[in-house]
Short mmCIF file of C-alpha atoms and ligand atoms in Angstrom, two decimals:
data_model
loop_
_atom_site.label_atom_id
_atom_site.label_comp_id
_atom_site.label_asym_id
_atom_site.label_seq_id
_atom_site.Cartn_x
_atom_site.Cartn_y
_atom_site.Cartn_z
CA UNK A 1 8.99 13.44 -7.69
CA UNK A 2 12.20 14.82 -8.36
CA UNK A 3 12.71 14.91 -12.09
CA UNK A 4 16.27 13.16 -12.00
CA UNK A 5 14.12 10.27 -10.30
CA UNK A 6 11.32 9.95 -12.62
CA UNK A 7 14.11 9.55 -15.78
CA UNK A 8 14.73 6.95 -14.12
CA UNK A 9 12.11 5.41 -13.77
CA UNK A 10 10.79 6.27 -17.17
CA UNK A 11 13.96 4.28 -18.18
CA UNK A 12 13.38 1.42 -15.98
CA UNK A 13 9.72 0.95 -16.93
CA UNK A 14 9.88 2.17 -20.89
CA UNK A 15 7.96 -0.48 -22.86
CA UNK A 16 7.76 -3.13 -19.84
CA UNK A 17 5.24 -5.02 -18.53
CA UNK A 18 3.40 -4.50 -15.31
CA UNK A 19 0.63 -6.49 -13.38
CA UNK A 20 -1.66 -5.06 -11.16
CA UNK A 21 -3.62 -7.26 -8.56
CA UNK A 22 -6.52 -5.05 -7.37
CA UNK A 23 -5.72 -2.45 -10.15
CA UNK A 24 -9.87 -1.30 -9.30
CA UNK A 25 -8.89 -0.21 -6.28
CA UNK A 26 -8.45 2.97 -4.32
CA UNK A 27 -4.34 2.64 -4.85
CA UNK A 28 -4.48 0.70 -7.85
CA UNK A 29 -6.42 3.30 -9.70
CA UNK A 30 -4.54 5.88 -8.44
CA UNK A 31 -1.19 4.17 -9.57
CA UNK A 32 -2.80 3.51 -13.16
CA UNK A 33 -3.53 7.06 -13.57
CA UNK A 34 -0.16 7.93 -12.61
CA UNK A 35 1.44 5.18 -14.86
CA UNK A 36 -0.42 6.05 -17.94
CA UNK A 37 -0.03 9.98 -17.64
CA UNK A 38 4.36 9.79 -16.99
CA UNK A 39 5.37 6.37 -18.42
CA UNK A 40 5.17 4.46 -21.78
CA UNK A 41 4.68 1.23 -21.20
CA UNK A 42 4.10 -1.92 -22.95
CA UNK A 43 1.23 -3.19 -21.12
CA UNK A 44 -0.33 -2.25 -17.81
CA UNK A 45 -2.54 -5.63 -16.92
CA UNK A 46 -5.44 -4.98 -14.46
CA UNK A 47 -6.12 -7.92 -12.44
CA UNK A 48 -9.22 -8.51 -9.77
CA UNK A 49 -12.74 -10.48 -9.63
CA UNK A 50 -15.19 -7.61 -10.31
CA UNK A 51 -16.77 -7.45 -13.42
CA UNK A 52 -18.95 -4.23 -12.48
CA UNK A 53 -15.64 -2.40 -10.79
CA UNK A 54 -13.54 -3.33 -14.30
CA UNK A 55 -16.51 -1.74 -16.52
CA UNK A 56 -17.14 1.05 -14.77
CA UNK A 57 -13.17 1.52 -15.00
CA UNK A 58 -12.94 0.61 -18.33
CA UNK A 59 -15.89 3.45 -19.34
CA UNK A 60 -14.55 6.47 -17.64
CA UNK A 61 -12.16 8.52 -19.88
CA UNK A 62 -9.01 8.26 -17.61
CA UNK A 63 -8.89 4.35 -18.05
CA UNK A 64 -10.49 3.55 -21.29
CA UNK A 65 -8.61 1.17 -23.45
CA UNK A 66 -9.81 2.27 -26.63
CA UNK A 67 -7.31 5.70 -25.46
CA UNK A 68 -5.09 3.54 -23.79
CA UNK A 69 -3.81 0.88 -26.07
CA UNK A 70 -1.56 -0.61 -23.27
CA UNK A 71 -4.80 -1.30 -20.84
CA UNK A 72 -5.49 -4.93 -20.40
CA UNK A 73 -8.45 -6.03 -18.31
CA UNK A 74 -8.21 -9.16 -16.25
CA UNK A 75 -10.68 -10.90 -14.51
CA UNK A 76 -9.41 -12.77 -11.45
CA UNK A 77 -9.10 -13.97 -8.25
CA UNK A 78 -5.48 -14.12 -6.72
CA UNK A 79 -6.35 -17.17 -4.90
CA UNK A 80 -6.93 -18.67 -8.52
CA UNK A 81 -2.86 -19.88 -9.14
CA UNK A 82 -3.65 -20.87 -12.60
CA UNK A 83 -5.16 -17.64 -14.05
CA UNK A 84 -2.44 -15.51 -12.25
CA UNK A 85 -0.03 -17.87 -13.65
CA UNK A 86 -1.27 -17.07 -16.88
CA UNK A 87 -1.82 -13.28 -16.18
CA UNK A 88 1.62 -12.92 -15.07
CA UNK A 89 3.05 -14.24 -18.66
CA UNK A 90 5.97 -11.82 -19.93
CA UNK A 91 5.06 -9.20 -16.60
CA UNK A 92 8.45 -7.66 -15.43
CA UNK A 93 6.58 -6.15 -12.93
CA UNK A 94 3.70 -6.99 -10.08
CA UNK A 95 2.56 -4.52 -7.54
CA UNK A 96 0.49 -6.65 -5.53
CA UNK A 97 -2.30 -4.38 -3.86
CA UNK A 98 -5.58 -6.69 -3.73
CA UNK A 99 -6.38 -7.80 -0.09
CA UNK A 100 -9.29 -7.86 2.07
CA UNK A 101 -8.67 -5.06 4.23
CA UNK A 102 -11.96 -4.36 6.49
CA UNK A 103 -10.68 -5.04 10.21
CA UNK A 104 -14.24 -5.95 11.45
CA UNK A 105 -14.87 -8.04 8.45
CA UNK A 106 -12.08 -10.28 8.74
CA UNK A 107 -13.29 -10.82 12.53
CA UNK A 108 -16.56 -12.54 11.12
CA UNK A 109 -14.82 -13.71 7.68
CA UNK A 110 -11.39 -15.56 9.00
CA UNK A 111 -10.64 -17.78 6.64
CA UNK A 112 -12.00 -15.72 3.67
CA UNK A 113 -9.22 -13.02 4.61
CA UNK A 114 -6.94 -16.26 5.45
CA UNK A 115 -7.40 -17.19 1.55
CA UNK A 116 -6.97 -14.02 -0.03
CA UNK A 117 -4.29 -12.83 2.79
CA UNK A 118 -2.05 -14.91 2.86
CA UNK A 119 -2.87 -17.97 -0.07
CA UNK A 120 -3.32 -15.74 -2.43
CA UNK A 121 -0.02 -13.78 -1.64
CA UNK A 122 1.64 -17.44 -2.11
CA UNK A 123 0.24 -17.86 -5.49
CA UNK A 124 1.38 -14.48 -6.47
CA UNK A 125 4.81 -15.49 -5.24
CA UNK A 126 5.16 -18.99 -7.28
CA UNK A 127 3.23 -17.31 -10.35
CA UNK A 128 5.98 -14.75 -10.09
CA UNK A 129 8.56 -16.73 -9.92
CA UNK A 130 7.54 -19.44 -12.33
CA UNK A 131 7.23 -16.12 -15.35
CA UNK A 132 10.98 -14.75 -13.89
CA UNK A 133 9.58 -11.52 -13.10
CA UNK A 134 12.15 -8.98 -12.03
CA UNK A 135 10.33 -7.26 -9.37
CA UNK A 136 7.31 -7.80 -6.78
CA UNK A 137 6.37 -4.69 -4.50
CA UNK A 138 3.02 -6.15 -2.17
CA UNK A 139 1.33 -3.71 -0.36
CA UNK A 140 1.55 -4.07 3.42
CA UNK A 141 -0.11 -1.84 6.26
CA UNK A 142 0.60 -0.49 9.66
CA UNK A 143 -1.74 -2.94 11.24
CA UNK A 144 0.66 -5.77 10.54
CA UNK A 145 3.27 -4.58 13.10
CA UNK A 146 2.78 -6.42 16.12
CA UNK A 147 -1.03 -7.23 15.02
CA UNK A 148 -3.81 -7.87 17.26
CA UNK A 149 -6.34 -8.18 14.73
CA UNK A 150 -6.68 -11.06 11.99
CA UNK A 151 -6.21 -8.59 8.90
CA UNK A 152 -2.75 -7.20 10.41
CA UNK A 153 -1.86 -10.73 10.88
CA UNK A 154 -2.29 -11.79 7.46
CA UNK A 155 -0.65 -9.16 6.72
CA UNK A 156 2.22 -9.65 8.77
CA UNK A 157 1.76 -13.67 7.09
CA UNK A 158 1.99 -12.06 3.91
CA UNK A 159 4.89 -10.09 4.40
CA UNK A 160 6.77 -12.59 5.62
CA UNK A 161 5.81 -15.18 2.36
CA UNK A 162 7.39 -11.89 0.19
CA UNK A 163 10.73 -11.88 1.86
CA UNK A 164 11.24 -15.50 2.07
CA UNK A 165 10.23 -15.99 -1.84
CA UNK A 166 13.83 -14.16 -1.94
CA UNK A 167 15.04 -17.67 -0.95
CA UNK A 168 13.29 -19.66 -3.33
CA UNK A 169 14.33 -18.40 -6.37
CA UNK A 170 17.09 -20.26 -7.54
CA UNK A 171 18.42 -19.70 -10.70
CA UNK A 172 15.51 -17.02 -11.52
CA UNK A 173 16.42 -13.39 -11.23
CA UNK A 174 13.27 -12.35 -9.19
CA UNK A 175 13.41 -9.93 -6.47
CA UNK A 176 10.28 -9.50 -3.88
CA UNK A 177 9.97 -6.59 -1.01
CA UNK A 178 7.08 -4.91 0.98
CA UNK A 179 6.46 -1.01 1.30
CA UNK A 180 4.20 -0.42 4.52
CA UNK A 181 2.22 2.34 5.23
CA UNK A 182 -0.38 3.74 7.45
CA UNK A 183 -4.01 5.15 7.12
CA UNK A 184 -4.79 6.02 3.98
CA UNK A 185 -6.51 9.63 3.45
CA UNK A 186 -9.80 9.42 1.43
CA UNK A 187 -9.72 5.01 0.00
CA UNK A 188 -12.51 2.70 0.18
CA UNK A 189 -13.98 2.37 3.45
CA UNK A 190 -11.96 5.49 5.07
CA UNK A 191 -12.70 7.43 8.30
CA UNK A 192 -12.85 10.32 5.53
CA UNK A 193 -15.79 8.27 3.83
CA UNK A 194 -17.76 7.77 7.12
CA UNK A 195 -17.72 11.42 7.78
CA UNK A 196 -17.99 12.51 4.50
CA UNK A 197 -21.47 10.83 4.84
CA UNK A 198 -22.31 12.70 7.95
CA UNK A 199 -21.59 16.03 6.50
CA UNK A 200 -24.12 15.42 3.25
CA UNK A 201 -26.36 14.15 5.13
CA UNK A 202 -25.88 17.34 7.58
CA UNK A 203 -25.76 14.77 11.19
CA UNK A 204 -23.80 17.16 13.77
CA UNK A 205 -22.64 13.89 15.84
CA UNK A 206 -19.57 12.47 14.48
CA UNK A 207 -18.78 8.71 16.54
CA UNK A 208 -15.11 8.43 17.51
CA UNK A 209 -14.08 5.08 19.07
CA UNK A 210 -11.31 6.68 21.38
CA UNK A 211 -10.63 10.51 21.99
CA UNK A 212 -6.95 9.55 21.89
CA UNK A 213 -6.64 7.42 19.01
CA UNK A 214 -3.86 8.75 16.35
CA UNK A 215 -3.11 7.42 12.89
CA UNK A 216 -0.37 7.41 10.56
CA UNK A 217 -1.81 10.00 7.37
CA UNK A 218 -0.99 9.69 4.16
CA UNK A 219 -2.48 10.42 0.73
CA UNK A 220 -2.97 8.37 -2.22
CA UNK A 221 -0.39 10.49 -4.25
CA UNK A 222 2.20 9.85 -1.83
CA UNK A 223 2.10 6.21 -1.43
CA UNK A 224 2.04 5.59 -5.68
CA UNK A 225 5.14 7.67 -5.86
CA UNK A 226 6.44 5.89 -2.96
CA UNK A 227 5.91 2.67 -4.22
CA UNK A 228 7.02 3.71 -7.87
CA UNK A 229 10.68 4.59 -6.31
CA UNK A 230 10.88 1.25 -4.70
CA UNK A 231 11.25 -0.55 -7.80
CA UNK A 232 14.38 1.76 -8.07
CA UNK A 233 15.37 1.18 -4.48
CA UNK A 234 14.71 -2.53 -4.28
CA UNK A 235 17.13 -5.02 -3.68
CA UNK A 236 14.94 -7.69 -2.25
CA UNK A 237 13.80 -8.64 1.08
CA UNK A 238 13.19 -5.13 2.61
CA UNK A 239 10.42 -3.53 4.32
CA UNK A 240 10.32 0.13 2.59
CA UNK A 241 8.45 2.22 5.31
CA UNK A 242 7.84 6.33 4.36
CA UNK A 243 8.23 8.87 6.76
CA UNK A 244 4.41 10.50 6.94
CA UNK A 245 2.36 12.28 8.80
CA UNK A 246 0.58 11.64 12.19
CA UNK A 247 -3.13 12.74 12.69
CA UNK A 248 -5.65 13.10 15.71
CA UNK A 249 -8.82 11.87 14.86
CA UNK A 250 -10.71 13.49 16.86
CA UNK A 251 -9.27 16.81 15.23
CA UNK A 252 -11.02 15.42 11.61
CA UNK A 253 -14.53 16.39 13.38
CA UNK A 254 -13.98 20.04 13.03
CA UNK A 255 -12.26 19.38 10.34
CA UNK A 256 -15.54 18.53 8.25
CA UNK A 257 -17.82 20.39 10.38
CA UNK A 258 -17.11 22.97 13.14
CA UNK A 259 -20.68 22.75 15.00
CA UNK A 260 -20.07 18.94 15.35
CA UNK A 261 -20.44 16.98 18.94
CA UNK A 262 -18.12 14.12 19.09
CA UNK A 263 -19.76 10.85 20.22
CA UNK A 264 -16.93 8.31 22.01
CA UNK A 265 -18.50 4.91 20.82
CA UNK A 266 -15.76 2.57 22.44
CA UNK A 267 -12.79 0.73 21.04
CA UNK A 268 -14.16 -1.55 17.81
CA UNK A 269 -12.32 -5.39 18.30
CA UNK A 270 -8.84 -5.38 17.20
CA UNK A 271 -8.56 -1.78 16.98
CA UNK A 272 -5.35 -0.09 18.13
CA UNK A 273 -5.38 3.34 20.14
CA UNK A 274 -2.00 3.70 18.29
CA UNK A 275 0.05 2.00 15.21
CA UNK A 276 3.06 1.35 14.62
CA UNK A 277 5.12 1.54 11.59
CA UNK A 278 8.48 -0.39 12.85
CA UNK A 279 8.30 -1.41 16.68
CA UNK A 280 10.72 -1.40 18.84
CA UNK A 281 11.45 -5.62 18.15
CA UNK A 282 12.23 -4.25 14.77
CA UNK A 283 14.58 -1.56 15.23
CA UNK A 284 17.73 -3.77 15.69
CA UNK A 285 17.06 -4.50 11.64
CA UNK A 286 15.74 -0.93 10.61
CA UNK A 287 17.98 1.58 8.66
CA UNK A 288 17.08 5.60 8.72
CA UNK A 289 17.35 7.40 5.44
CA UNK A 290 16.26 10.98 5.22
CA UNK A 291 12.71 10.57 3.96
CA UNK A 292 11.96 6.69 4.50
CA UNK A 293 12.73 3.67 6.74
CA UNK A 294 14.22 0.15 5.45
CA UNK A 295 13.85 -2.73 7.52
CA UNK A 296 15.69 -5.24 5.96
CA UNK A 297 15.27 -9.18 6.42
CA UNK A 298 15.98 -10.98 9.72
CA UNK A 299 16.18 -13.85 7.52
CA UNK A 300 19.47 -14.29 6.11
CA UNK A 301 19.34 -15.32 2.31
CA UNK A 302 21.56 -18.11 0.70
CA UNK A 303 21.87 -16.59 -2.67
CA UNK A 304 22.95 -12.77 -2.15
CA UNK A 305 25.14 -10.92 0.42
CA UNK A 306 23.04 -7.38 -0.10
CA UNK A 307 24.59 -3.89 1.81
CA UNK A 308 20.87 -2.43 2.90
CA UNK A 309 22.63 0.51 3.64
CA UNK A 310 22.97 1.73 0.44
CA UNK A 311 20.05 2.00 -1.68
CA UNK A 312 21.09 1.49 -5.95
CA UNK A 313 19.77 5.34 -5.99
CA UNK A 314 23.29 5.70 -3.74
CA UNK A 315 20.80 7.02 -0.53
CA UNK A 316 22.88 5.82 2.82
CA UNK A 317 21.01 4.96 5.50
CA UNK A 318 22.42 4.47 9.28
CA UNK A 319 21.16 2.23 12.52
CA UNK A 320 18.25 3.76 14.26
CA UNK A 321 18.20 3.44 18.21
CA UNK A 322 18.26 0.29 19.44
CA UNK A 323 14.64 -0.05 21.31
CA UNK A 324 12.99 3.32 19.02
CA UNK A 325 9.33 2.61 17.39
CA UNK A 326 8.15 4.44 14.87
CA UNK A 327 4.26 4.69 15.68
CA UNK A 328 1.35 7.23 14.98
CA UNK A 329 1.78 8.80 18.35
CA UNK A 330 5.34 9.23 18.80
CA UNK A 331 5.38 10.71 15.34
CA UNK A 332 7.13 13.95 15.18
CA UNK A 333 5.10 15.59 12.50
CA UNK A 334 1.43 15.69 12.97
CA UNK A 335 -1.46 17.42 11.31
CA UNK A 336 -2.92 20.66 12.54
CA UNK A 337 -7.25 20.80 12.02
CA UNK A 338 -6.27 23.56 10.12
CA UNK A 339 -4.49 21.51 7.44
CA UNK A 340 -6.54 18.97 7.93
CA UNK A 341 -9.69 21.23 6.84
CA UNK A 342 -7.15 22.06 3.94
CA UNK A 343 -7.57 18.53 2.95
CA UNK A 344 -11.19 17.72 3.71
CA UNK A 345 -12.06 20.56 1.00
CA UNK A 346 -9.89 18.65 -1.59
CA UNK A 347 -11.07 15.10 -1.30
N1 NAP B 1 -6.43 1.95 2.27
C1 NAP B 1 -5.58 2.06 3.26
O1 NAP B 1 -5.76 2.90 4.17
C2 NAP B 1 -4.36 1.16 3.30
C3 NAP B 1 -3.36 1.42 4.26
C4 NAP B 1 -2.23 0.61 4.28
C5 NAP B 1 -2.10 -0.44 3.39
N2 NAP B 1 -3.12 -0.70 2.49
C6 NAP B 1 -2.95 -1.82 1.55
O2 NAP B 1 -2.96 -1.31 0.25
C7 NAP B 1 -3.54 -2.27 -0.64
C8 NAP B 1 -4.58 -1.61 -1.53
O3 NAP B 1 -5.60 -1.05 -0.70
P1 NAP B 1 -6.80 -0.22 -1.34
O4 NAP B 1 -7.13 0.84 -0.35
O5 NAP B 1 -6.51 0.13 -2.73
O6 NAP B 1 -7.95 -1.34 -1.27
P2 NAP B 1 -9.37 -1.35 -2.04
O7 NAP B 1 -9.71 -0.01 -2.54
O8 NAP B 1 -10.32 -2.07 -1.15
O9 NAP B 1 -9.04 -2.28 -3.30
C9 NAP B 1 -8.81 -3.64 -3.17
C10 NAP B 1 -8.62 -4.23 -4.55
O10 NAP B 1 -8.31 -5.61 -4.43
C11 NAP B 1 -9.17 -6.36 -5.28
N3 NAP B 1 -9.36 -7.67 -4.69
C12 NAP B 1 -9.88 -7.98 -3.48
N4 NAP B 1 -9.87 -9.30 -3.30
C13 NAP B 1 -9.32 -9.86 -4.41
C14 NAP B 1 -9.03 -11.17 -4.81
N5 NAP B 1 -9.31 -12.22 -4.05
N6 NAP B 1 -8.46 -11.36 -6.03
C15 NAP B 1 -8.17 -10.31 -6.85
N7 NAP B 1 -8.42 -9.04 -6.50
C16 NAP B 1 -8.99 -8.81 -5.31
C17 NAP B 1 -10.47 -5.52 -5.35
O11 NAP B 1 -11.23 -5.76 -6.55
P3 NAP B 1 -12.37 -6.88 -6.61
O12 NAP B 1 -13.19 -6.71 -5.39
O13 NAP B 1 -13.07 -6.60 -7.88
O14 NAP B 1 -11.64 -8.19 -6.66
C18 NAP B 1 -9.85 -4.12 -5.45
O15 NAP B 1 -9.43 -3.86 -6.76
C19 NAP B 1 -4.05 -3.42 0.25
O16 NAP B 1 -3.08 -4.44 0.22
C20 NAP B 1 -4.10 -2.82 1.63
O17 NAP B 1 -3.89 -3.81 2.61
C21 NAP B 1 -4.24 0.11 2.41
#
């Protein structure tokens, strides 16, 4: 991050208050790390259901609260409005990144990934709005652009409670938007995980579903920063999409292990060849700037007549082509295996 940017945001986040839903996580870990080594904040509240994820967290070095003063442990579930309500007391901040986020378990789970989806984003909404936070980033995914499976479309469900809580506000000076991304490299549950596995356990066949199946690629690193900058760039109502990489999966095998025989298992249900990041529906109402995407509300808001063109870091964005999609195949930058073995060694 460019240092200009992070004064900024050291400004912007110097002794505030920021809430975490799934702060245990794969991001939210990653964005507490990166919070509590370049930012002094006031507090920095955790908030999920697992006892055993928040003491293991709470015992390593990098999260104890005994070094960090500003660490607050929550227990809780975001479909709980109540104890998010009172979580959220005196936040200026939520990033909300808890979700269910297994494809194939939401398949056999709907209406546990229904609650947590899509009620729980609606408590985190009227909890938010009923403390006057300023800002709400939620987390959103690839898989919620024109979704066939039910985790992208409580996703998309999600998504589209954020933006409308722009409407709802009233009086209150909150301000919600989403920042979408694709495959993460190395979280919870990961391709990289899978074959990780394999390689200890030195098994030469690797299963692939589909010999041309590409995915967005981005690391954990990128997607805190990027999410970090949208509090800057927020004005409320956007979808803040980064420009990232592309990948083959197929070309992770050698990747991990050169004397590896790929095994084609078959498409899992609701699994996509490609994603997509904005489709081509949403290009009418998707802005290009030089490193990310906005696509701003189709909704029109009562309360504020915003110019998505020009982000309050003074980055102008222009129209993409009417009838473009941004999606993992069409991608102009891809992956090599060589890079790609590059970052096998590192995670
Ligand atoms: N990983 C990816 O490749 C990827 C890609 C695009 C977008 N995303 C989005 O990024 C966000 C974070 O993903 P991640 O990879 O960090 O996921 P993760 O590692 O699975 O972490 C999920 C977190 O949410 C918490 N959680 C789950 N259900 C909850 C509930 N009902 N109430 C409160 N907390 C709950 C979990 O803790 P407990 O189990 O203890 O509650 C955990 O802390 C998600 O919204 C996901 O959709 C992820």
């Amino acid at each position: 991050m460019k240092t200009s940017i992070k004064n900024l945001l050291k400004k912007e986040l110097r002794n505030k208050s920021i809430l975490i839903t799934g702060g245990t996580g794969s991001f939210g870990q990653n964005l507490i790390r990166y919070l509590l080594k370049n930012f002094s904040l006031k507090r920095i509240v955790i908030y999920s259901r697992d006892e055993k994820k928040q003491f293991f967290m709470s015992q390593s070095k990098d999260f104890n609260p005994e070094n960090y003063k500003n660490l607050r442990y929550f227990i809780g579930d975001v479909r709980d409005y109540s104890r998010l309500n009172y979580a959220m007391e005196d936040c200026d901040f939520v990033i909300h990144a808890a979700a269910l986020k297994h494809v194939s378990i939401a398949e056999y789970n709907p209406m546990e990934v229904v609650k947590t989806n899509i009620m729980g984003a609606n408590n985190i909404v009227q909890a938010a709005i009923s403390n006057n936070v300023k800002k709400i980033v939620s987390l959103s995914t690839d898989k919620a652009v024109n979704p066939i499976n039910l985790y992208g479309a409580t996703k998309l469900a999600s998504d589209k409670l954020f933006i409308a809580a722009n409407n709802i506000v009233g009086k209150k000076k909150c301000i919600f938007s989403i920042v979408r991304y694709g495959n993460v490299v190395g979280s919870r549950g990961s391709v990289m995980e899978i074959f990780k596995n394999l390689c200890k356990n030195k098994n030469n066949i690797y299963p692939i579903t589909d010999s041309a199946m590409t995915r967005f690629w981005v690391t954990l690193e990128e997607t805190v920063e990027f999410v970090l900058l949208s509090l800057l760039r927020m004005q409320g109502g956007e979808i803040f999409v980064p420009k990232i990489d592309s990948i083959y999966i197929k070309d992770l095998v050698p990747a991990f292990n050169s004397k590896a025989k790929i095994k084609i298992i078959g498409l899992r249900p609701g699994e996509k060849v490609h994603e997509i990041l904005y489709s081509k529906e949403d290009s009418e109402s998707t802005i290009e700037f030089e490193n990310f995407y906005t696509i701003k509300p189709q909704i029109k808001f009562t309360t504020t007549k915003t110019n998505y063109f020009l982000t309050p870091l003074g980055e102008k964005g222009k129209k993409v082509t009417p009838g473009s999609e941004y999606n993992s195949f069409n991608n102009p930058s891809f992956l090599s295996v060589n890079e790609l073995k590059r970052l096998v060694k590192k995670y």
